[in-house]
Amino acid sequence: MNIHFDNTYARLPERFFSKQAPAHVPEPKLIRVNLGLAAKLAIDAGWLQSADGVAVLAGNAIAEGSEPIAQAYAGHQFGGFVPQLGDGRAILLGEVVGTDGVRYDLQLKGSGRTRFSRGGDGKSALGPVLREYIVSEAMAALGVPTTRALAAVATGERVLRQEGRVPGGVFTRVAASHIRVGTFQYFLARNDIDAIRLLADYVIARHYPDAAQASNPYVALLESVAAAQADLIAQWMSLGFIHGVMNTDNTAISGETIDFGPCAFMEAFHPRCVFSSIDSRGRYAWGNQPDIGLWNVTRFAETLLPLFSEDTGEATRMAEAALAGYPERFDSRYMVRFRAKFGLPSDAPAALIQEGLDLLTSAEVDFTLFFRNLTRVAAEEDSTTLEAMFSAKVSFAPWFAKWRREASAAVRLPDMRAANPILIPRNHRVEQAIQSAYAGDYAPFHRLVDALASPYTEQTEYAGLETPPQPEEVVHQTFCGT
Ligand code: AMP
Ligand code: MG
């Protein structure tokens, strides 16, 4: 076996998925493989890049041991419940236990129609494939729990999208699992409590084995999933990350970031910043993310109620108690991360952080660059670049003086460096990489992926990637991969 598959999801009852081979593509061409990730999955890099390996990555061949399936799930999309979504353009090839002992899913995205495709073509344009490659690998390098990119392949066929006929691609995604809040909701919508229990037991064994020891393992599962979401969202926010489509079908039970459609890293800071063109009401704005996270885990809690107790009143009380810690957990994680970003000791007043963020809002200052320049000040390198970010219209000096007083006692320079990336996948750079790829030049894509592998390190050769876009380079919105 070239890939050491060890499948468990395919052993669950057939109503959890549908067996589905990937579609054939005319002319597969490998764009990039992630050699480090391949090594972690004990997949031979030479084979993976050979014609045989690329055929598997394109969906043209089924590797020995692979049992391709499309997973069933439902979900709340922008608050409205859809009882059947499922893998409409993705196929789970199987699972591999990595050298770290963790079990991973290997999934193809853009590999053709399935039972869940509804009106869609099951394919993916190359743009979203490259976007997910760049952003998910950047997230991993930034230290955020996330699905990963194993490979990107061009298919040699064109797919019809809003912008016309564009090159198609297949993305190979690696995840701790692809089980979502929406997977549980799929079974609740069918009143299939046996399936919910099976799925909960499966998730406990695979992701939260400690919960099995708790007095009520299902309550412990809910607490663990809620804590993982609180931690994840605090981390997103500290990086200026806006997921963009925090639907329950895009909320991974494992606590990983999943589905990089209209996501983006905020540039000019504003708590109500939104990126997605389909999020016209700002549901998934930067500052709404913690509330939405709680809303999503509350939907998860609803699916577990029948497992908590036969008495619905008691089950509801148990769920409420399990979720009661979420706001505090989020707040404390958020404060730890922002204290580190500002280089402030733990006893510094919280108001100083909020005032700093208010200042960024009124000055419309680039979030990442601000913290980069503040780190420079703390390192006694340069304070003029920071001051120059603020026009005379906003009174930066009084806040800055307060910050100096609080931070100077014991400035946490290593914390600041570890919390404030120099490089993020700026949207205009991602767009440039995609447009170049459409014109046949993959160099900007490779360069961006290479640079983002070390986001906290000063890399002079990539200095040009640090800065926000020129006015003519600004990308106002990103689009769903669909
Ligand atoms: P998303 O908004 O990308 O998370 O996808 C929501 C739902 O639409 C999921 O069930 C997807 O499988 C499905 N979907 C998205 N794009 C396509 C496509 N091109 N063909 C078929 N189904 C799709
Ligand atoms: Mg999705």
PDB file of N, CA, C and O in Angstrom, residues 71-110:
ATOM      1  N   GLN A  71     -19.833  11.973   2.712  1.00  0.00           N
ATOM      2  CA  GLN A  71     -20.425  11.977   4.049  1.00  0.00           C
ATOM      3  C   GLN A  71     -21.714  12.791   4.078  1.00  0.00           C
ATOM      4  O   GLN A  71     -21.815  13.838   3.448  1.00  0.00           O
ATOM      5  N   ALA A  72     -22.680  12.281   4.847  1.00  0.00           N
ATOM      6  CA  ALA A  72     -23.964  12.970   4.998  1.00  0.00           C
ATOM      7  C   ALA A  72     -23.855  14.007   6.112  1.00  0.00           C
ATOM      8  O   ALA A  72     -23.261  13.740   7.158  1.00  0.00           O
ATOM      9  N   TYR A  73     -24.394  15.189   5.899  1.00  0.00           N
ATOM     10  CA  TYR A  73     -24.545  16.164   6.976  1.00  0.00           C
ATOM     11  C   TYR A  73     -25.621  17.169   6.614  1.00  0.00           C
ATOM     12  O   TYR A  73     -26.051  17.257   5.461  1.00  0.00           O
ATOM     13  N   ALA A  74     -26.074  17.886   7.636  1.00  0.00           N
ATOM     14  CA  ALA A  74     -27.058  18.945   7.455  1.00  0.00           C
ATOM     15  C   ALA A  74     -26.385  20.240   7.913  1.00  0.00           C
ATOM     16  O   ALA A  74     -25.161  20.297   8.008  1.00  0.00           O
ATOM     17  N   GLY A  75     -27.171  21.274   8.221  1.00  0.00           N
ATOM     18  CA  GLY A  75     -26.549  22.460   8.801  1.00  0.00           C
ATOM     19  C   GLY A  75     -27.422  23.693   8.745  1.00  0.00           C
ATOM     20  O   GLY A  75     -28.336  23.786   7.926  1.00  0.00           O
ATOM     21  N   HIS A  76     -27.125  24.596   9.671  1.00  0.00           N
ATOM     22  CA  HIS A  76     -27.729  25.928   9.627  1.00  0.00           C
ATOM     23  C   HIS A  76     -26.844  26.823   8.774  1.00  0.00           C
ATOM     24  O   HIS A  76     -25.680  27.022   9.092  1.00  0.00           O
ATOM     25  N   GLN A  77     -27.397  27.339   7.689  1.00  0.00           N
ATOM     26  CA  GLN A  77     -26.650  28.260   6.839  1.00  0.00           C
ATOM     27  C   GLN A  77     -27.221  29.655   7.028  1.00  0.00           C
ATOM     28  O   GLN A  77     -28.397  29.879   6.739  1.00  0.00           O
ATOM     29  N   PHE A  78     -26.395  30.563   7.544  1.00  0.00           N
ATOM     30  CA  PHE A  78     -26.837  31.931   7.861  1.00  0.00           C
ATOM     31  C   PHE A  78     -28.122  31.902   8.701  1.00  0.00           C
ATOM     32  O   PHE A  78     -29.042  32.690   8.488  1.00  0.00           O
ATOM     33  N   GLY A  79     -28.179  30.945   9.625  1.00  0.00           N
ATOM     34  CA  GLY A  79     -29.292  30.887  10.570  1.00  0.00           C
ATOM     35  C   GLY A  79     -30.464  30.028  10.129  1.00  0.00           C
ATOM     36  O   GLY A  79     -31.330  29.710  10.935  1.00  0.00           O
ATOM     37  N   GLY A  80     -30.509  29.647   8.867  1.00  0.00           N
ATOM     38  CA  GLY A  80     -31.629  28.841   8.376  1.00  0.00           C
ATOM     39  C   GLY A  80     -31.229  27.377   8.256  1.00  0.00           C
ATOM     40  O   GLY A  80     -30.160  27.070   7.720  1.00  0.00           O
ATOM     41  N   PHE A  81     -32.096  26.476   8.734  1.00  0.00           N
ATOM     42  CA  PHE A  81     -31.723  25.063   8.750  1.00  0.00           C
ATOM     43  C   PHE A  81     -31.957  24.382   7.402  1.00  0.00           C
ATOM     44  O   PHE A  81     -33.025  24.513   6.802  1.00  0.00           O
ATOM     45  N   VAL A  82     -30.943  23.655   6.953  1.00  0.00           N
ATOM     46  CA  VAL A  82     -31.044  22.855   5.728  1.00  0.00           C
ATOM     47  C   VAL A  82     -30.840  21.390   6.138  1.00  0.00           C
ATOM     48  O   VAL A  82     -29.749  21.010   6.553  1.00  0.00           O
ATOM     49  N   PRO A  83     -31.891  20.574   6.073  1.00  0.00           N
ATOM     50  CA  PRO A  83     -31.796  19.212   6.622  1.00  0.00           C
ATOM     51  C   PRO A  83     -30.872  18.278   5.852  1.00  0.00           C
ATOM     52  O   PRO A  83     -30.468  17.258   6.365  1.00  0.00           O
ATOM     53  N   GLN A  84     -30.574  18.608   4.607  1.00  0.00           N
ATOM     54  CA  GLN A  84     -29.595  17.785   3.890  1.00  0.00           C
ATOM     55  C   GLN A  84     -28.628  18.623   3.074  1.00  0.00           C
ATOM     56  O   GLN A  84     -29.014  19.275   2.122  1.00  0.00           O
ATOM     57  N   LEU A  85     -27.353  18.586   3.494  1.00  0.00           N
ATOM     58  CA  LEU A  85     -26.273  19.197   2.705  1.00  0.00           C
ATOM     59  C   LEU A  85     -25.393  18.039   2.234  1.00  0.00           C
ATOM     60  O   LEU A  85     -25.679  17.427   1.240  1.00  0.00           O
ATOM     61  N   GLY A  86     -24.377  17.694   3.016  1.00  0.00           N
ATOM     62  CA  GLY A  86     -23.529  16.548   2.676  1.00  0.00           C
ATOM     63  C   GLY A  86     -22.421  16.927   1.714  1.00  0.00           C
ATOM     64  O   GLY A  86     -22.368  18.039   1.181  1.00  0.00           O
ATOM     65  N   ASP A  87     -21.509  15.983   1.486  1.00  0.00           N
ATOM     66  CA  ASP A  87     -20.373  16.191   0.578  1.00  0.00           C
ATOM     67  C   ASP A  87     -20.880  16.234  -0.856  1.00  0.00           C
ATOM     68  O   ASP A  87     -20.998  15.197  -1.512  1.00  0.00           O
ATOM     69  N   GLY A  88     -21.145  17.441  -1.332  1.00  0.00           N
ATOM     70  CA  GLY A  88     -21.651  17.587  -2.695  1.00  0.00           C
ATOM     71  C   GLY A  88     -20.538  17.702  -3.712  1.00  0.00           C
ATOM     72  O   GLY A  88     -20.743  17.522  -4.908  1.00  0.00           O
ATOM     73  N   ARG A  89     -19.354  18.044  -3.244  1.00  0.00           N
ATOM     74  CA  ARG A  89     -18.206  18.124  -4.172  1.00  0.00           C
ATOM     75  C   ARG A  89     -16.951  17.627  -3.472  1.00  0.00           C
ATOM     76  O   ARG A  89     -15.846  18.077  -3.777  1.00  0.00           O
ATOM     77  N   ALA A  90     -17.124  16.752  -2.510  1.00  0.00           N
ATOM     78  CA  ALA A  90     -15.966  16.212  -1.794  1.00  0.00           C
ATOM     79  C   ALA A  90     -16.159  14.719  -1.613  1.00  0.00           C
ATOM     80  O   ALA A  90     -17.286  14.235  -1.540  1.00  0.00           O
ATOM     81  N   ILE A  91     -15.052  14.017  -1.539  1.00  0.00           N
ATOM     82  CA  ILE A  91     -15.099  12.558  -1.337  1.00  0.00           C
ATOM     83  C   ILE A  91     -14.010  12.183  -0.342  1.00  0.00           C
ATOM     84  O   ILE A  91     -12.843  12.562  -0.507  1.00  0.00           O
ATOM     85  N   LEU A  92     -14.428  11.487   0.694  1.00  0.00           N
ATOM     86  CA  LEU A  92     -13.468  11.012   1.690  1.00  0.00           C
ATOM     87  C   LEU A  92     -12.815   9.741   1.154  1.00  0.00           C
ATOM     88  O   LEU A  92     -13.502   8.751   0.891  1.00  0.00           O
ATOM     89  N   LEU A  93     -11.487   9.795   0.981  1.00  0.00           N
ATOM     90  CA  LEU A  93     -10.789   8.611   0.451  1.00  0.00           C
ATOM     91  C   LEU A  93     -10.597   7.558   1.525  1.00  0.00           C
ATOM     92  O   LEU A  93     -10.583   6.362   1.244  1.00  0.00           O
ATOM     93  N   GLY A  94     -10.428   8.033   2.767  1.00  0.00           N
ATOM     94  CA  GLY A  94     -10.190   7.110   3.870  1.00  0.00           C
ATOM     95  C   GLY A  94      -9.373   7.793   4.952  1.00  0.00           C
ATOM     96  O   GLY A  94      -9.197   9.015   4.924  1.00  0.00           O
ATOM     97  N   GLU A  95      -8.895   7.007   5.904  1.00  0.00           N
ATOM     98  CA  GLU A  95      -8.143   7.550   7.036  1.00  0.00           C
ATOM     99  C   GLU A  95      -6.747   6.938   7.106  1.00  0.00           C
ATOM    100  O   GLU A  95      -6.543   5.805   6.703  1.00  0.00           O
ATOM    101  N   VAL A  96      -5.845   7.735   7.655  1.00  0.00           N
ATOM    102  CA  VAL A  96      -4.454   7.324   7.816  1.00  0.00           C
ATOM    103  C   VAL A  96      -4.030   7.718   9.224  1.00  0.00           C
ATOM    104  O   VAL A  96      -4.333   8.833   9.670  1.00  0.00           O
ATOM    105  N   VAL A  97      -3.339   6.850   9.917  1.00  0.00           N
ATOM    106  CA  VAL A  97      -2.801   7.221  11.226  1.00  0.00           C
ATOM    107  C   VAL A  97      -1.402   7.796  10.998  1.00  0.00           C
ATOM    108  O   VAL A  97      -0.531   7.142  10.415  1.00  0.00           O
ATOM    109  N   GLY A  98      -1.216   9.048  11.404  1.00  0.00           N
ATOM    110  CA  GLY A  98       0.053   9.742  11.169  1.00  0.00           C
ATOM    111  C   GLY A  98       1.154   9.260  12.100  1.00  0.00           C
ATOM    112  O   GLY A  98       0.908   8.516  13.055  1.00  0.00           O
ATOM    113  N   THR A  99       2.362   9.719  11.824  1.00  0.00           N
ATOM    114  CA  THR A  99       3.506   9.343  12.668  1.00  0.00           C
ATOM    115  C   THR A  99       3.341   9.906  14.078  1.00  0.00           C
ATOM    116  O   THR A  99       3.997   9.460  15.008  1.00  0.00           O
ATOM    117  N   ASP A 100       2.442  10.896  14.237  1.00  0.00           N
ATOM    118  CA  ASP A 100       2.150  11.452  15.567  1.00  0.00           C
ATOM    119  C   ASP A 100       1.090  10.632  16.302  1.00  0.00           C
ATOM    120  O   ASP A 100       0.657  11.004  17.393  1.00  0.00           O
ATOM    121  N   GLY A 101       0.633   9.550  15.688  1.00  0.00           N
ATOM    122  CA  GLY A 101      -0.370   8.699  16.340  1.00  0.00           C
ATOM    123  C   GLY A 101      -1.802   9.180  16.150  1.00  0.00           C
ATOM    124  O   GLY A 101      -2.740   8.530  16.590  1.00  0.00           O
ATOM    125  N   VAL A 102      -1.964  10.332  15.502  1.00  0.00           N
ATOM    126  CA  VAL A 102      -3.310  10.888  15.296  1.00  0.00           C
ATOM    127  C   VAL A 102      -3.898  10.332  13.994  1.00  0.00           C
ATOM    128  O   VAL A 102      -3.191  10.188  12.992  1.00  0.00           O
ATOM    129  N   ARG A 103      -5.175  10.021  14.028  1.00  0.00           N
ATOM    130  CA  ARG A 103      -5.883   9.538  12.833  1.00  0.00           C
ATOM    131  C   ARG A 103      -6.342  10.741  12.000  1.00  0.00           C
ATOM    132  O   ARG A 103      -6.930  11.677  12.537  1.00  0.00           O
ATOM    133  N   TYR A 104      -6.051  10.707  10.708  1.00  0.00           N
ATOM    134  CA  TYR A 104      -6.436  11.808   9.819  1.00  0.00           C
ATOM    135  C   TYR A 104      -7.313  11.316   8.677  1.00  0.00           C
ATOM    136  O   TYR A 104      -7.102  10.225   8.158  1.00  0.00           O
ATOM    137  N   ASP A 105      -8.252  12.169   8.279  1.00  0.00           N
ATOM    138  CA  ASP A 105      -9.039  11.961   7.056  1.00  0.00           C
ATOM    139  C   ASP A 105      -8.255  12.465   5.856  1.00  0.00           C
ATOM    140  O   ASP A 105      -7.631  13.539   5.933  1.00  0.00           O
ATOM    141  N   LEU A 106      -8.356  11.755   4.755  1.00  0.00           N
ATOM    142  CA  LEU A 106      -7.843  12.242   3.465  1.00  0.00           C
ATOM    143  C   LEU A 106      -9.053  12.447   2.568  1.00  0.00           C
ATOM    144  O   LEU A 106      -9.796  11.494   2.300  1.00  0.00           O
ATOM    145  N   GLN A 107      -9.249  13.673   2.113  1.00  0.00           N
ATOM    146  CA  GLN A 107     -10.456  13.983   1.349  1.00  0.00           C
ATOM    147  C   GLN A 107     -10.101  14.703   0.058  1.00  0.00           C
ATOM    148  O   GLN A 107      -9.236  15.576   0.056  1.00  0.00           O
ATOM    149  N   LEU A 108     -10.771  14.341  -1.030  1.00  0.00           N
ATOM    150  CA  LEU A 108     -10.641  15.107  -2.272  1.00  0.00           C
ATOM    151  C   LEU A 108     -11.775  16.117  -2.332  1.00  0.00           C
ATOM    152  O   LEU A 108     -12.923  15.781  -2.029  1.00  0.00           O
ATOM    153  N   LYS A 109     -11.461  17.320  -2.743  1.00  0.00           N
ATOM    154  CA  LYS A 109     -12.476  18.361  -2.889  1.00  0.00           C
ATOM    155  C   LYS A 109     -12.492  18.786  -4.358  1.00  0.00           C
ATOM    156  O   LYS A 109     -11.441  19.123  -4.915  1.00  0.00           O
ATOM    157  N   GLY A 110     -13.670  18.747  -4.960  1.00  0.00           N
ATOM    158  CA  GLY A 110     -13.779  19.112  -6.379  1.00  0.00           C
ATOM    159  C   GLY A 110     -13.715  17.889  -7.275  1.00  0.00           C
ATOM    160  O   GLY A 110     -13.365  17.980  -8.451  1.00  0.00           O
TER     161      GLY A 110
END
